[in-house]
Coordinates of C-alpha atoms in Angstrom, one line a residue:
X1 CA 10.1 21.0 21.6
X2 CA 13.1 23.1 20.7
X3 CA 14.4 20.4 18.5
X4 CA 11.1 20.1 16.7
X5 CA 10.9 23.9 16.2
X6 CA 14.4 23.9 14.9
X7 CA 13.6 21.0 12.5
X8 CA 10.5 22.7 11.2
X9 CA 12.2 26.1 10.8
X10 CA 14.4 24.6 8.0
X11 CA 12.7 24.4 4.6
X12 CA 11.4 21.0 3.5
X13 CA 13.5 21.0 0.4
X14 CA 16.7 21.6 2.3
X15 CA 15.8 18.9 4.8
X16 CA 15.2 16.5 1.9
X17 CA 18.6 17.3 0.4
X18 CA 20.2 16.6 3.8
X19 CA 18.4 13.3 4.1
X20 CA 19.4 12.4 0.6
X21 CA 23.1 13.1 1.3
X22 CA 23.0 11.2 4.6
X23 CA 21.4 8.2 3.0
X24 CA 24.0 8.1 0.2
X25 CA 26.9 8.4 2.7
X26 CA 25.5 5.6 4.9
X27 CA 24.9 3.4 1.9
X28 CA 28.6 3.7 0.9
X29 CA 30.0 3.4 4.4
X30 CA 27.7 0.8 6.0
X31 CA 25.7 -1.0 3.2
X32 CA 25.1 -3.9 5.5
X33 CA 22.9 -1.8 7.8
X34 CA 19.7 -2.8 6.0
X35 CA 17.5 -1.6 8.9
X36 CA 18.1 2.0 7.6
X37 CA 15.9 1.2 4.6
X38 CA 13.0 0.7 7.0
X39 CA 12.6 4.5 7.2
X40 CA 11.9 4.6 3.5
X41 CA 9.5 1.6 3.6
X42 CA 7.5 3.2 6.5
X43 CA 7.4 6.6 4.9
X44 CA 6.1 5.4 1.5
X45 CA 3.8 2.9 3.1
X46 CA 2.2 5.6 5.3
X47 CA 1.7 7.9 2.3
X48 CA 0.2 5.1 0.1
X49 CA -2.1 4.1 3.0
X50 CA -3.5 7.5 3.6
X51 CA -3.6 8.8 0.0
X52 CA -6.7 6.8 -1.1
X53 CA -8.7 8.0 1.9
X54 CA -7.5 11.6 1.3
X55 CA -8.6 11.4 -2.4
X56 CA -12.1 10.0 -1.6
X57 CA -12.9 12.4 1.3
X58 CA -11.4 15.4 -0.5
X59 CA -13.2 15.0 -3.8
X60 CA -16.5 14.1 -2.1
X61 CA -16.3 17.0 0.3
X62 CA -15.3 19.5 -2.4
X63 CA -18.2 18.5 -4.8
X64 CA -20.7 18.4 -1.9
X65 CA -19.9 22.0 -1.0
X66 CA -19.3 23.4 -4.5
X67 CA -21.6 26.1 -5.6
X68 CA -19.9 27.0 -8.9
X69 CA -19.6 25.0 -12.0
X70 CA -16.0 24.2 -12.9
X71 CA -16.9 24.4 -16.6
X72 CA -14.3 25.5 -19.1
X73 CA -11.4 25.4 -16.7
X74 CA -11.9 21.8 -15.9
X75 CA -12.2 20.9 -19.6
X76 CA -9.0 22.8 -20.2
X77 CA -7.2 20.8 -17.6
X78 CA -8.3 17.5 -19.1
X79 CA -7.3 18.6 -22.6
X80 CA -3.8 19.6 -21.3
X81 CA -3.4 16.3 -19.5
X82 CA -4.2 14.2 -22.6
X83 CA -2.3 16.3 -25.1
X84 CA 0.8 16.4 -23.0
X85 CA 0.7 12.6 -22.6
X86 CA 0.4 12.1 -26.3
X87 CA 3.1 14.6 -27.2
X88 CA 5.5 12.9 -24.7
X89 CA 4.9 9.6 -26.5
X90 CA 5.5 11.2 -29.9
X91 CA 8.8 12.7 -28.6
X92 CA 9.9 9.3 -27.3
X93 CA 9.2 7.7 -30.7
X94 CA 11.3 10.4 -32.5
X95 CA 14.2 10.0 -29.9
X96 CA 14.2 6.2 -30.1
X97 CA 14.2 6.4 -33.9
X98 CA 17.1 8.8 -34.0
X99 CA 19.1 7.1 -31.2
X100 CA 18.1 3.4 -31.3
X101 CA 18.8 1.4 -28.2
X102 CA 19.2 -2.4 -28.2
X103 CA 19.1 -4.6 -25.1
X104 CA 22.0 -7.1 -25.4
X105 CA 21.3 -8.4 -21.9
X106 CA 17.7 -9.2 -21.0
X107 CA 16.6 -9.8 -17.4
X108 CA 14.8 -12.9 -16.3
X109 CA 11.2 -12.8 -17.4
X110 CA 9.0 -11.1 -14.9
X111 CA 5.7 -12.5 -13.7
X112 CA 3.2 -12.5 -16.5
X113 CA 0.5 -10.3 -15.1
X114 CA 0.4 -7.6 -17.8
X115 CA -2.4 -6.9 -20.2
X116 CA -1.8 -8.1 -23.8
X117 CA -4.2 -5.8 -25.8
X118 CA -5.7 -2.4 -25.8
X119 CA -9.1 -4.1 -25.5
X120 CA -8.0 -5.7 -22.3
X121 CA -6.8 -2.3 -21.0
X122 CA -10.2 -0.7 -21.6
X123 CA -12.0 -3.7 -20.1
X124 CA -9.9 -3.3 -17.0
X125 CA -10.5 0.4 -16.8
X126 CA -14.2 0.0 -17.0
X127 CA -14.1 -2.7 -14.3
X128 CA -12.0 -0.5 -12.0
X129 CA -14.3 2.4 -12.4
X130 CA -17.4 0.6 -11.0
X131 CA -15.4 -1.4 -8.5
X132 CA -16.7 -1.6 -4.9
X133 CA -15.8 1.7 -3.3
X134 CA -14.5 0.1 -0.1
X135 CA -12.4 -2.3 -2.1
X136 CA -11.2 0.6 -4.3
X137 CA -9.9 2.5 -1.2
X138 CA -8.3 -0.7 0.2
X139 CA -6.6 -1.6 -3.1
X140 CA -5.7 2.0 -4.1
X141 CA -7.9 1.8 -7.2
X142 CA -8.0 5.5 -8.0
X143 CA -10.4 5.2 -10.9
X144 CA -12.9 3.6 -8.6
X145 CA -12.2 6.1 -5.8
X146 CA -12.7 9.1 -8.1
X147 CA -15.9 7.7 -9.6
X148 CA -17.6 6.9 -6.3
X149 CA -16.3 10.1 -4.7
X150 CA -17.8 12.1 -7.5
X151 CA -21.1 10.3 -7.3
X152 CA -21.3 10.7 -3.5
X153 CA -20.2 14.3 -3.7
X154 CA -22.9 15.3 -6.2
X155 CA -25.5 13.3 -4.2
X156 CA -24.5 15.2 -1.0
X157 CA -25.0 18.6 -2.6
X158 CA -28.5 18.7 -1.1
X159 CA -27.4 17.5 2.3
X160 CA -27.7 19.6 5.4
X161 CA -25.1 22.1 6.3
X162 CA -24.2 20.0 9.3
X163 CA -23.3 17.1 7.1
X164 CA -21.3 19.2 4.8
X165 CA -19.4 20.7 7.7
X166 CA -18.7 17.2 8.9
X167 CA -17.3 16.2 5.5
X168 CA -15.1 19.4 5.5
X169 CA -13.8 18.6 8.9
X170 CA -12.9 15.1 7.9
X171 CA -11.2 16.4 4.8
X172 CA -9.1 18.9 6.9
X173 CA -8.3 16.2 9.4
X174 CA -7.0 13.7 6.8
X175 CA -5.1 16.5 5.1
X176 CA -3.4 17.4 8.4
X177 CA -2.4 13.8 9.0
X178 CA -0.9 13.7 5.5
X179 CA 1.1 16.9 6.2
X180 CA 2.5 15.3 9.3
X181 CA 3.7 12.4 7.3
X182 CA 5.1 14.7 4.6
X183 CA 7.0 16.5 7.3
X184 CA 8.9 13.3 8.0
X185 CA 10.0 13.0 4.3
X186 CA 13.7 13.6 5.0
X187 CA 13.9 10.4 7.1
X188 CA 12.0 8.5 4.6
X189 CA 14.1 9.7 1.7
X190 CA 17.2 8.9 3.7
X191 CA 16.0 5.3 3.8
X192 CA 15.0 5.2 0.2
X193 CA 18.3 6.5 -1.0
X194 CA 20.2 4.0 1.2
X195 CA 18.1 1.2 -0.2
X196 CA 18.6 2.2 -3.8
X197 CA 22.4 2.7 -3.6
X198 CA 23.1 -0.3 -1.3
X199 CA 21.1 -2.7 -3.4
X200 CA 21.7 -1.5 -7.0
X201 CA 24.9 0.5 -6.7
X202 CA 26.1 2.3 -9.8
X203 CA 26.0 -0.7 -12.0
X204 CA 22.7 0.4 -13.7
X205 CA 24.5 3.4 -15.2
X206 CA 27.1 1.1 -16.9
X207 CA 24.8 -1.6 -18.1
X208 CA 21.8 0.4 -19.2
X209 CA 23.3 3.9 -19.5
X210 CA 22.1 4.7 -23.0
X211 CA 18.6 3.5 -22.3
X212 CA 18.4 5.6 -19.2
X213 CA 19.7 8.7 -21.1
X214 CA 17.0 8.3 -23.7
X215 CA 14.3 7.8 -21.1
X216 CA 15.3 10.7 -18.9
X217 CA 16.1 12.9 -21.8
X218 CA 12.6 12.5 -23.3
X219 CA 11.0 13.1 -19.9
X220 CA 13.0 16.3 -19.5
X221 CA 12.0 17.5 -23.0
X222 CA 8.4 16.9 -21.9
X223 CA 8.8 18.8 -18.6
X224 CA 11.0 21.6 -19.8
X225 CA 9.9 22.1 -23.5
X226 CA 6.5 20.7 -24.3
X227 CA 4.8 21.6 -21.0
X228 CA 6.1 25.2 -21.0
X229 CA 5.0 25.7 -24.6
X230 CA 1.5 24.5 -23.8
X231 CA 1.5 26.7 -20.7
X232 CA 2.6 29.8 -22.8
X233 CA -0.1 29.2 -25.4
X234 CA -2.7 29.3 -22.6
X235 CA -1.5 32.2 -20.4
X236 CA 0.7 34.2 -22.9
X237 CA 3.3 34.7 -20.2
X238 CA 6.8 33.3 -19.5
X239 CA 5.8 30.0 -18.0
X240 CA 9.3 28.9 -16.7
X241 CA 9.0 30.4 -13.2
X242 CA 5.8 28.4 -12.7
X243 CA 7.3 25.3 -14.3
X244 CA 10.4 25.4 -12.1
X245 CA 8.3 26.1 -9.0
X246 CA 6.2 23.0 -9.6
X247 CA 9.3 20.9 -10.2
X248 CA 10.9 22.2 -7.0
X249 CA 7.9 21.9 -4.7
X250 CA 6.2 18.9 -6.2
X251 CA 8.8 17.1 -8.4
X252 CA 11.4 16.6 -5.7
X253 CA 9.1 14.8 -3.3
X254 CA 7.5 12.8 -6.2
X255 CA 11.0 11.8 -7.3
X256 CA 11.7 10.0 -4.0
X257 CA 8.2 8.7 -3.2
X258 CA 7.8 7.4 -6.7
X259 CA 4.0 7.6 -6.5
X260 CA 1.8 10.2 -8.1
X261 CA -1.0 9.2 -5.7
X262 CA 1.2 9.6 -2.6
X263 CA 2.3 13.1 -3.9
X264 CA -1.3 14.4 -4.1
X265 CA -1.1 16.3 -0.7
X266 CA 2.1 18.1 -1.9
X267 CA 0.3 19.3 -5.1
X268 CA -2.7 20.3 -3.1
X269 CA -0.5 22.5 -0.8
X270 CA 1.2 24.0 -3.9
X271 CA -2.1 24.9 -5.5
X272 CA -3.2 26.5 -2.2
X273 CA 0.0 28.6 -2.2
X274 CA -0.7 29.7 -5.8
X275 CA -4.1 31.0 -4.7
X276 CA -6.1 28.6 -6.9
X277 CA -9.7 27.6 -6.5
X278 CA -9.9 24.8 -4.1
X279 CA -13.1 23.4 -5.7
X280 CA -11.2 23.0 -8.9
X281 CA -7.8 21.6 -7.7
X282 CA -9.3 19.3 -5.2
X283 CA -10.7 17.3 -8.1
X284 CA -8.2 18.0 -10.9
X285 CA -5.1 16.9 -8.8
X286 CA -6.5 13.5 -7.9
X287 CA -7.6 13.1 -11.5
X288 CA -4.2 14.1 -12.8
X289 CA -2.6 11.3 -10.6
X290 CA -4.7 8.9 -12.7
X291 CA -4.7 10.2 -16.3
X292 CA -1.8 12.7 -16.6
X293 CA 1.0 10.3 -17.4
X294 CA 3.5 11.9 -19.8
X295 CA 6.4 10.1 -18.1
X296 CA 4.6 6.8 -18.3
X297 CA 3.9 7.3 -22.0
X298 CA 7.7 7.9 -22.5
X299 CA 8.6 4.7 -20.6
X300 CA 6.1 2.5 -22.5
X301 CA 7.3 3.9 -25.9
X302 CA 11.0 3.9 -25.3
X303 CA 11.1 0.4 -23.7
X304 CA 8.9 -1.0 -26.5
X305 CA 11.0 0.5 -29.3
X306 CA 14.2 -0.9 -27.6
X307 CA 12.6 -4.3 -27.9
X308 CA 11.7 -3.5 -31.5
X309 CA 15.3 -2.5 -32.4
X310 CA 16.7 -5.6 -30.5
X311 CA 14.5 -7.8 -32.6
X312 CA 15.5 -6.0 -35.8
X313 CA 12.0 -5.0 -36.7
X314 CA 11.5 -2.1 -39.1
X315 CA 9.4 0.8 -38.0
X316 CA 6.9 2.5 -40.3
X317 CA 5.3 5.9 -39.8
X318 CA 1.7 4.6 -39.4
X319 CA 2.9 2.2 -36.7
X320 CA 4.9 4.9 -35.0
X321 CA 1.8 7.1 -34.8
X322 CA -0.3 4.2 -33.6
X323 CA 2.3 3.4 -30.9
X324 CA 2.1 7.0 -29.7
X325 CA -1.7 6.8 -29.4
X326 CA -1.6 3.4 -27.8
X327 CA 1.1 4.5 -25.3
X328 CA -0.8 7.6 -24.4
X329 CA -4.0 5.6 -23.8
X330 CA -2.2 2.9 -21.9
X331 CA -0.4 5.5 -19.7
X332 CA -3.7 7.0 -18.7
X333 CA -4.6 3.6 -17.3
X334 CA -1.3 3.1 -15.5
X335 CA -1.8 2.9 -11.7
X336 CA -0.5 5.7 -9.6
X337 CA 2.1 3.6 -7.9
X338 CA 5.7 2.7 -8.5
X339 CA 6.3 0.6 -11.7
X340 CA 2.7 0.9 -12.9
X341 CA 3.7 1.8 -16.5
X342 CA 6.1 -1.1 -16.9
X343 CA 3.3 -3.8 -17.0
X344 CA 1.8 -2.0 -20.1
X345 CA 4.9 -2.6 -22.2
X346 CA 3.7 -6.1 -23.5
X347 CA 0.5 -4.5 -24.7
X348 CA 2.6 -2.0 -26.9
X349 CA 5.0 -4.7 -27.9
X350 CA 2.1 -6.8 -29.3
X351 CA 1.6 -4.0 -32.0
X352 CA 4.9 -5.2 -33.6
X353 CA 4.3 -8.9 -33.2
X354 CA 6.8 -9.3 -30.3
X355 CA 6.1 -12.3 -28.2
X356 CA 4.9 -11.8 -24.6
X357 CA 7.9 -13.8 -23.3
X358 CA 10.3 -11.3 -24.9
X359 CA 8.2 -8.4 -23.8
X360 CA 8.2 -9.5 -20.2
X361 CA 12.0 -9.7 -20.3
X362 CA 12.0 -6.1 -21.3
X363 CA 9.7 -5.4 -18.3
X364 CA 12.4 -7.1 -16.2
X365 CA 14.9 -4.7 -17.5
X366 CA 12.5 -1.9 -16.6
X367 CA 12.4 -3.0 -13.0
X368 CA 16.2 -3.0 -12.8
X369 CA 16.5 0.6 -14.0
X370 CA 13.3 1.6 -12.1
X371 CA 15.4 3.2 -9.4
X372 CA 16.0 6.1 -11.8
X373 CA 13.4 5.7 -14.5
X374 CA 10.3 5.5 -12.2
X375 CA 11.6 8.3 -10.0
X376 CA 12.0 10.8 -12.9
X377 CA 8.8 9.6 -14.5
X378 CA 6.8 10.3 -11.3
X379 CA 8.4 13.7 -10.8
X380 CA 7.4 14.7 -14.4
X381 CA 3.9 13.3 -14.0
X382 CA 3.1 14.7 -10.6
X383 CA 4.6 18.2 -11.0
X384 CA 2.6 18.7 -14.2
X385 CA -0.6 17.9 -12.4
X386 CA -0.1 21.1 -10.4
X387 CA 1.3 23.0 -13.4
X388 CA -1.7 22.3 -15.7
X389 CA -4.2 23.0 -13.0
X390 CA -2.6 26.4 -12.4
X391 CA -2.4 27.1 -16.1
X392 CA -6.1 26.4 -16.7
X393 CA -7.1 28.8 -13.9
X394 CA -4.5 31.5 -14.9
X395 CA -5.9 31.3 -18.4
X396 CA -9.3 32.2 -17.0
X397 CA -7.7 35.0 -15.0
X398 CA -6.1 36.4 -18.2
X399 CA -9.5 36.5 -19.9
X400 CA -11.0 38.3 -16.9
X401 CA -8.1 40.8 -16.8
X402 CA -6.8 39.7 -13.5
X403 CA -3.1 39.9 -12.7
X404 CA -1.2 36.5 -12.9
X405 CA 1.4 36.0 -10.2
X406 CA 3.5 32.9 -9.6

C-alpha cells in the first residue's frame, strides 16, 4: 500500500514522462525484448474496450437527468468544432502549396478498404448512425453509440427517480473503472514508446522528414494559432493559459493512446476541474471525439496534395477550396481510433483524378509515419474537444457577468 500511495502521490504527467523515458531507453538497449510492448497493447486495448460503454452510459444518464436545455452553448460548441476543422484543412492547403512535398518512395499498396467518393462517406455515416446499438458498442461505432444514447436518454427523462439513480450509479462506476485504467498510463506508454522506437527507429525522420514537418506544423498552427483566435473571439480574454492546460492535461495522454475515443475520460476529468456543467460536457466531449477532427483534416489534405504534387497535377483555387470542404466533411466521419483519417485519403485523391491504386500507396506511407502523425493528430483533436467545450461555457459566463477562471 505504501508503494501504491507513493505512486499516486506523483502527478500523472510526471509519471507519463518517466514511463516515456524508460520505454525509450529499453528500446535502445534491449530492442529484442518485444514482451515489453505488451504493456502498451493491454493499456490501449483496455481503454478502447471500456470507452464505448462509457460514452453510451454517460450520455444516456446525463440526458435522462438533465433539467436544463443546453441551447446556445451546445450550438456554439458544434460551430466551433466544424469551423476549426475547416480552417485546419485550409491551412494545410496553403502550407502544401507553399512547401510542396513529393513522395519519391511509395509504400506497398494498402488493403483497398477506403471509400472512393463523398457520397459513399455520407451513405456510411447514415448507416452507422442507425446501426444496432449493441453492435455499435461492440464495434466502437461512436456515431451509432451517440445516436442511441441520445434517444434512450431523452426517452428516460420521464422514468422514475430510482431508474435515474441507477443510471447515474452505472455512469459513476464505469467512470471509476476508466480512471483506474488511466492511472496505469505510465506502464502503457512505456510499452507504446518501446514498440514505436524498436520497430520503426529513427528512419521515418530521414525518409519522410519534410512530409512530417508539414503535417505536424499545420497541426501546431491549428492548435496554437487558429484555436486560440477562435477562443479569444468568444471569451474576449487571453486564451493561451486555457489552451496550454488542455494540451498538457488532455493532449499528452491523447498523443500516446492515439485514440480520441479512449481519451474521453481524461477530457471529462479536465472539464470537471474547470467547473463546467456536467450536463453539457458529458454530451459535447463524446460528440467532439466523433466530429471535431482538425488534425484529421490536416492529414487528409497534406497527404492528398503530396500525391497531387508527385503526379505533377496543377492545383486551381476552386479545387483547393473544394478539397478543404471535402477534407473537413471527411474528417468528421473519421473513426475515433488510430489511423482513422488515412483511409479517407483516396476519397480526396479522387477529386484530382488520381487512381485508387496510387492513393492507397499514399495511405501506406501514412501508416509508416503514423507513429508520429497519428499521435500529434489525436493530441490536437482531443485537447480541442475540452477547449471548445470550456470556451462555449465561458462565453455564456461572460454574458452573465461571471468571473472566468482557468
